[in-house]
Short mmCIF file of C-alpha atoms in Angstrom, two decimals:
data_model
loop_
_atom_site.label_atom_id
_atom_site.label_comp_id
_atom_site.label_asym_id
_atom_site.label_seq_id
_atom_site.Cartn_x
_atom_site.Cartn_y
_atom_site.Cartn_z
CA MET A 575 -37.44 -9.58 -9.31
CA THR A 576 -34.52 -10.81 -7.33
CA GLY A 577 -30.64 -11.60 -8.15
CA GLU A 578 -27.90 -9.82 -10.18
CA ALA A 579 -29.18 -8.98 -13.86
CA VAL A 580 -27.32 -10.74 -16.38
CA ALA A 581 -25.49 -8.64 -19.03
CA THR A 582 -26.41 -9.02 -22.23
CA VAL A 583 -24.22 -9.07 -25.51
CA ARG A 584 -24.53 -6.63 -28.26
CA ALA A 585 -23.76 -7.87 -31.43
CA MET A 586 -23.66 -6.02 -34.93
CA LEU A 587 -24.19 -8.48 -37.86
CA VAL A 588 -22.97 -6.79 -41.29
CA ILE A 589 -24.06 -8.70 -44.25
CA GLY A 590 -23.79 -7.11 -47.95
CA GLY A 591 -21.80 -7.11 -51.21
CA GLY A 592 -22.46 -8.98 -54.05
CA TYR A 593 -22.39 -12.39 -55.70
CA HIS A 594 -23.44 -14.62 -52.58
CA ASP A 595 -26.74 -15.60 -51.33
CA PHE A 596 -27.01 -12.80 -48.46
CA ASP A 597 -30.57 -13.84 -47.39
CA LEU A 598 -29.67 -17.34 -46.59
CA VAL A 599 -26.61 -16.54 -44.69
CA ARG A 600 -28.16 -14.12 -42.72
CA ARG A 601 -31.35 -16.31 -41.78
CA ARG A 602 -28.49 -19.09 -40.73
CA LEU A 603 -26.35 -16.70 -38.65
CA LEU A 604 -29.67 -15.25 -36.98
CA ASP A 605 -30.85 -18.62 -36.09
CA LEU A 606 -27.76 -19.46 -34.47
CA LEU A 607 -27.11 -16.01 -32.61
CA GLY A 608 -30.84 -16.49 -31.46
CA GLU A 609 -29.87 -19.90 -29.55
CA GLN A 610 -27.96 -17.51 -27.24
CA GLU A 611 -30.70 -15.71 -25.04
CA ARG A 612 -27.56 -13.20 -23.99
CA ILE A 613 -27.09 -11.97 -27.22
CA ARG A 614 -29.01 -9.07 -28.98
CA THR A 615 -28.12 -8.46 -32.75
CA ILE A 616 -28.10 -5.37 -35.05
CA CYS A 617 -28.44 -6.14 -38.71
CA THR A 618 -27.23 -3.87 -41.32
CA HIS A 619 -25.40 -4.04 -44.66
CA ASP A 620 -22.51 -2.01 -44.24
CA PHE A 621 -20.44 -0.33 -41.53
CA ARG A 622 -22.10 3.43 -41.66
CA ASP A 623 -23.80 2.96 -38.26
CA GLN A 624 -20.67 3.84 -36.45
CA ASP A 625 -22.60 4.26 -33.23
CA ALA A 626 -23.75 0.70 -33.18
CA LEU A 627 -20.14 -0.72 -33.90
CA ALA A 628 -19.07 1.64 -31.32
CA ALA A 629 -21.50 0.43 -28.90
CA ALA A 630 -20.92 -3.40 -29.79
CA ASN A 631 -19.14 -6.37 -27.85
CA PHE A 632 -18.94 -8.64 -31.06
CA LEU A 633 -18.91 -7.70 -34.44
CA ILE A 634 -20.09 -10.50 -37.37
CA THR A 635 -19.23 -9.85 -41.07
CA TYR A 636 -20.09 -11.77 -44.18
CA THR A 637 -19.55 -9.24 -46.82
CA THR A 638 -17.74 -8.75 -50.34
CA ASN A 639 -16.23 -5.44 -51.07
CA ILE A 640 -17.81 -3.98 -47.84
CA PHE A 641 -15.48 -1.77 -45.81
CA PRO A 642 -15.74 0.87 -43.54
CA ASP A 643 -14.81 4.80 -44.18
CA ALA A 644 -11.63 6.44 -42.17
CA GLN A 645 -13.53 7.03 -39.18
CA GLY A 646 -15.57 3.70 -39.37
CA LEU A 647 -11.69 2.12 -39.62
CA ARG A 648 -10.90 4.11 -36.46
CA ILE A 649 -13.81 2.71 -34.50
CA LEU A 650 -13.24 -0.74 -35.92
CA GLU A 651 -9.67 -0.56 -34.46
CA GLN A 652 -10.91 0.97 -31.20
CA PHE A 653 -13.47 -1.70 -30.83
CA LEU A 654 -10.78 -4.45 -31.13
CA ALA A 655 -7.97 -2.84 -29.08
CA GLY A 656 -10.75 -2.62 -26.29
CA GLY A 657 -11.60 -6.16 -26.34
CA GLY A 658 -14.24 -6.42 -28.87
CA ARG A 659 -14.35 -9.84 -31.00
CA TRP A 660 -14.83 -9.81 -34.71
CA LEU A 661 -15.94 -12.93 -36.48
CA ALA A 662 -15.42 -12.43 -40.41
CA ILE A 663 -16.50 -15.08 -42.66
CA HIS A 664 -15.47 -15.94 -46.44
CA GLY A 665 -15.57 -12.73 -48.40
CA SER A 666 -15.14 -10.31 -45.68
CA ALA A 667 -11.36 -10.77 -46.44
CA ALA A 668 -12.00 -9.79 -50.06
CA TYR A 669 -11.46 -6.57 -52.38
CA ILE A 670 -12.15 -7.50 -55.72
CA GLU A 671 -11.78 -5.61 -59.07
CA PHE A 672 -12.11 -6.52 -62.67
CA SER A 673 -8.86 -6.06 -65.01
CA GLY A 674 -8.40 -6.24 -68.58
CA PRO A 675 -10.85 -7.32 -71.50
CA GLU A 676 -14.16 -9.53 -71.17
CA VAL A 677 -13.74 -13.16 -70.16
CA GLU A 678 -15.76 -16.22 -70.36
CA ILE A 679 -15.32 -18.40 -67.39
CA GLY A 680 -17.79 -21.34 -66.89
CA GLY A 681 -20.40 -20.09 -69.00
CA ILE A 682 -20.07 -16.60 -67.06
CA ARG A 683 -18.88 -13.69 -68.94
CA LEU A 684 -17.01 -11.20 -66.71
CA PRO A 685 -15.62 -7.71 -67.70
CA GLY A 686 -12.41 -8.71 -67.02
CA LEU A 687 -10.17 -10.90 -64.80
CA THR A 688 -10.96 -10.83 -61.27
CA ASP A 689 -8.12 -9.03 -59.56
CA THR A 690 -7.29 -8.58 -55.56
CA PRO A 691 -5.19 -5.64 -55.26
CA ASP A 692 -4.08 -4.48 -51.41
CA ARG A 693 -6.95 -1.29 -51.63
CA HIS A 694 -7.88 -1.91 -48.14
CA PRO A 695 -4.37 -2.59 -45.95
CA GLY A 696 -5.70 -0.88 -42.49
CA TYR A 697 -8.84 -3.28 -42.68
CA MET A 698 -6.90 -6.55 -43.57
CA ASP A 699 -4.29 -5.50 -40.92
CA LEU A 700 -6.93 -5.76 -38.42
CA LEU A 701 -8.28 -8.79 -39.72
CA GLY A 702 -4.88 -10.58 -39.84
CA CYS A 703 -5.25 -11.94 -43.26
CA ARG A 704 -6.32 -10.89 -46.86
CA PHE A 705 -7.86 -13.03 -49.94
CA LEU A 706 -5.72 -13.30 -52.74
CA SER A 707 -7.99 -15.96 -55.11
CA HIS A 708 -9.72 -18.91 -55.05
CA LEU A 709 -9.62 -22.55 -56.93
CA ALA A 710 -12.86 -23.77 -58.67
CA ARG A 711 -15.59 -24.77 -56.25
CA GLN A 712 -14.76 -28.20 -55.21
CA PRO A 713 -15.03 -30.44 -51.81
CA PHE A 714 -12.06 -30.60 -49.69
CA THR A 715 -11.31 -31.64 -46.16
CA VAL A 716 -10.60 -29.34 -43.31
CA HIS A 717 -8.61 -30.27 -40.44
CA PRO A 718 -8.14 -28.68 -36.99
CA VAL A 719 -4.36 -27.78 -36.33
CA SER A 720 -5.03 -26.20 -33.05
CA ASP A 721 -5.94 -27.17 -29.30
CA HIS A 722 -7.70 -23.83 -29.03
CA PRO A 723 -11.41 -24.26 -27.71
CA LEU A 724 -12.81 -23.24 -31.01
CA VAL A 725 -11.53 -26.27 -32.90
CA ALA A 726 -10.66 -28.55 -29.92
CA GLY A 727 -11.85 -32.07 -30.36
CA LEU A 728 -13.59 -31.12 -33.77
CA PRO A 729 -13.09 -33.77 -36.39
CA PRO A 730 -11.79 -33.24 -40.03
CA PHE A 731 -14.84 -32.24 -42.13
CA GLU A 732 -15.53 -31.91 -45.56
CA VAL A 733 -16.87 -28.86 -47.20
CA VAL A 734 -18.26 -28.10 -51.12
CA ASP A 735 -16.41 -24.54 -51.11
CA GLU A 736 -14.31 -22.45 -52.99
CA PRO A 737 -10.73 -23.27 -52.11
CA TYR A 738 -9.35 -19.95 -50.81
CA ILE A 739 -5.76 -18.70 -51.05
CA LEU A 740 -4.97 -16.38 -47.97
CA GLU A 741 -2.07 -13.80 -47.28
CA LEU A 742 -1.75 -13.44 -43.49
CA ARG A 743 -1.03 -10.02 -42.14
CA GLY A 744 1.07 -9.79 -38.64
CA GLU A 745 1.01 -12.55 -35.87
CA SER A 746 -1.77 -15.09 -36.04
CA GLU A 747 -2.73 -18.55 -35.07
CA ILE A 748 -3.96 -20.97 -37.54
CA LEU A 749 -6.72 -23.07 -36.36
CA LEU A 750 -7.84 -24.93 -39.31
CA GLU A 751 -6.20 -25.90 -42.51
CA SER A 752 -6.60 -27.68 -46.02
CA ARG A 753 -4.44 -28.77 -48.86
CA TYR A 754 -5.17 -28.39 -52.42
CA THR A 755 -3.34 -27.15 -55.82
CA GLY A 756 -4.55 -25.86 -58.80
CA GLU A 757 -5.92 -23.14 -61.28
CA ALA A 758 -7.53 -20.27 -60.22
CA PRO A 759 -10.09 -19.80 -63.11
CA GLY A 760 -11.06 -16.27 -63.71
CA TYR A 761 -8.29 -14.75 -61.56
CA VAL A 762 -5.39 -12.56 -62.09
CA LYS A 763 -3.30 -14.32 -59.34
CA GLY A 764 -2.93 -17.93 -60.06
CA PRO A 765 -2.18 -20.95 -60.34
CA TRP A 766 -1.21 -22.08 -56.92
CA LEU A 767 0.64 -25.34 -57.61
CA GLU A 768 2.55 -25.57 -54.45
CA ASP A 769 1.39 -28.29 -52.28
CA VAL A 770 1.25 -26.28 -48.65
CA PRO A 771 -1.24 -25.83 -45.86
CA ARG A 772 -3.83 -23.53 -46.91
CA PRO A 773 -5.40 -21.65 -43.76
CA GLN A 774 -9.03 -21.92 -43.07
CA ALA A 775 -9.45 -20.18 -40.08
CA VAL A 776 -7.09 -17.53 -38.75
CA LEU A 777 -7.19 -16.18 -35.22
CA HIS A 778 -5.42 -12.55 -35.09
CA ARG A 779 -4.78 -10.65 -31.73
CA HIS A 780 -5.35 -6.88 -31.81
CA GLY A 781 -4.47 -5.30 -28.36
CA ALA A 782 -7.50 -7.09 -25.83
CA GLY A 783 -9.60 -8.17 -28.71
CA GLU A 784 -9.28 -10.86 -31.60
CA ALA A 785 -10.60 -11.11 -35.01
CA LEU A 786 -11.65 -14.82 -36.13
CA PHE A 787 -11.39 -15.11 -40.16
CA LEU A 788 -13.29 -18.50 -41.18
CA ALA A 789 -12.49 -19.05 -45.18
CA PRO A 790 -15.35 -21.53 -46.24
CA GLY A 791 -18.72 -19.88 -46.30
CA HIS A 792 -19.26 -19.76 -49.92
CA SER A 793 -23.22 -19.75 -50.93
CA CYS A 794 -24.67 -18.54 -53.88
CA GLY A 795 -28.60 -18.30 -54.82
CA ARG A 796 -30.23 -18.95 -58.40
CA TYR A 797 -30.15 -15.15 -59.23
CA ASP A 798 -26.88 -13.81 -57.37
CA MET A 799 -24.52 -13.67 -60.45
CA GLN A 800 -26.36 -11.24 -62.45
CA PRO A 801 -25.93 -9.30 -64.66
CA PHE A 802 -22.85 -11.58 -65.40
CA ILE A 803 -25.70 -14.28 -65.95
CA ALA A 804 -29.15 -14.94 -65.87
CA GLU A 805 -29.44 -18.14 -63.56
CA ILE A 806 -27.05 -20.58 -61.85
CA GLU A 807 -27.81 -23.69 -59.88
CA PRO A 808 -28.16 -22.86 -56.23
CA GLN A 809 -24.96 -23.43 -54.12
CA VAL A 810 -25.92 -23.58 -50.39
CA GLY A 811 -22.15 -24.35 -49.37
CA PRO A 812 -21.36 -25.44 -46.09
CA TRP A 813 -24.42 -23.71 -44.60
CA ASP A 814 -26.06 -27.01 -43.95
CA SER A 815 -22.97 -28.92 -42.63
CA PRO A 816 -23.65 -30.31 -39.19
CA ALA A 817 -19.79 -29.48 -38.70
CA TYR A 818 -19.89 -26.15 -39.96
CA LEU A 819 -22.66 -25.18 -38.03
CA GLU A 820 -21.11 -26.64 -34.96
CA LEU A 821 -17.74 -24.39 -35.59
CA LEU A 822 -19.96 -21.34 -35.72
CA ARG A 823 -21.98 -22.09 -32.69
CA ARG A 824 -18.56 -22.05 -30.86
CA ALA A 825 -17.28 -19.01 -32.80
CA ILE A 826 -20.46 -17.32 -31.58
CA ARG A 827 -19.80 -18.40 -28.14
CA TRP A 828 -16.15 -17.09 -28.28
CA GLY A 829 -17.51 -13.65 -29.78
CA ALA A 830 -19.87 -13.31 -26.85
CA HIS A 831 -17.01 -14.14 -24.30
CA LEU A 832 -19.20 -17.22 -23.17
CA THR A 833 -17.36 -20.73 -22.42
CA VAL A 834 -16.74 -22.02 -25.90
CA GLY A 835 -18.56 -25.80 -25.94
CA VAL A 836 -21.04 -25.23 -23.60
CA PRO A 837 -24.61 -25.22 -24.84
#
């Protein structure tokens, strides 16, 4: 063997929580990560493997109601401050709990309205945004609004997804936007009737590192809404969309500190 060894990228993939098709998303992300020979990935369902996080260069999360403990939050802050990059998708910005009496929404009986109190402020500050609620799942168009390499030259594309309403935390660069208004069925917060741009990709810098949040990414399998409903029609969301997968490819190269847009 001759020549200088090529450094590998240590990625940590955290996928877990509830109400989403985590198996489908895990497969899609591992396929995309596997396209980059330099990336070596550890998979887990929460933040308890703090040694893996401390050793990682790149963190990817697709979670709902999964958060690090106090020590894990310190490690996450150090990870970003030291130059790590965090790709957080969809529910990774969400903390939800149920409030009030039982309600039935779209044939699904819930133990109350879905509320999103700010229970994890340190985590949300590091991410740069927080989920508040969403409109009913529907098609909408996502538009690039930046010349950042992550989205430069990317045409507008349509997704069938949950239109997210976000609260921004600290200074951020908005890379993708959409516009929509409407009710937020089943949520405490809403309706959202003001016709304003809605961030879909938020880039937040912390120290030498960066966090990129992508709002689109909903997917739900036939049995993923149990115990609230026995079966639903599977929802693949944008995970079969060529434009969305191209965005994720760019995000993975960005997270690995590789040149974005180069295969």
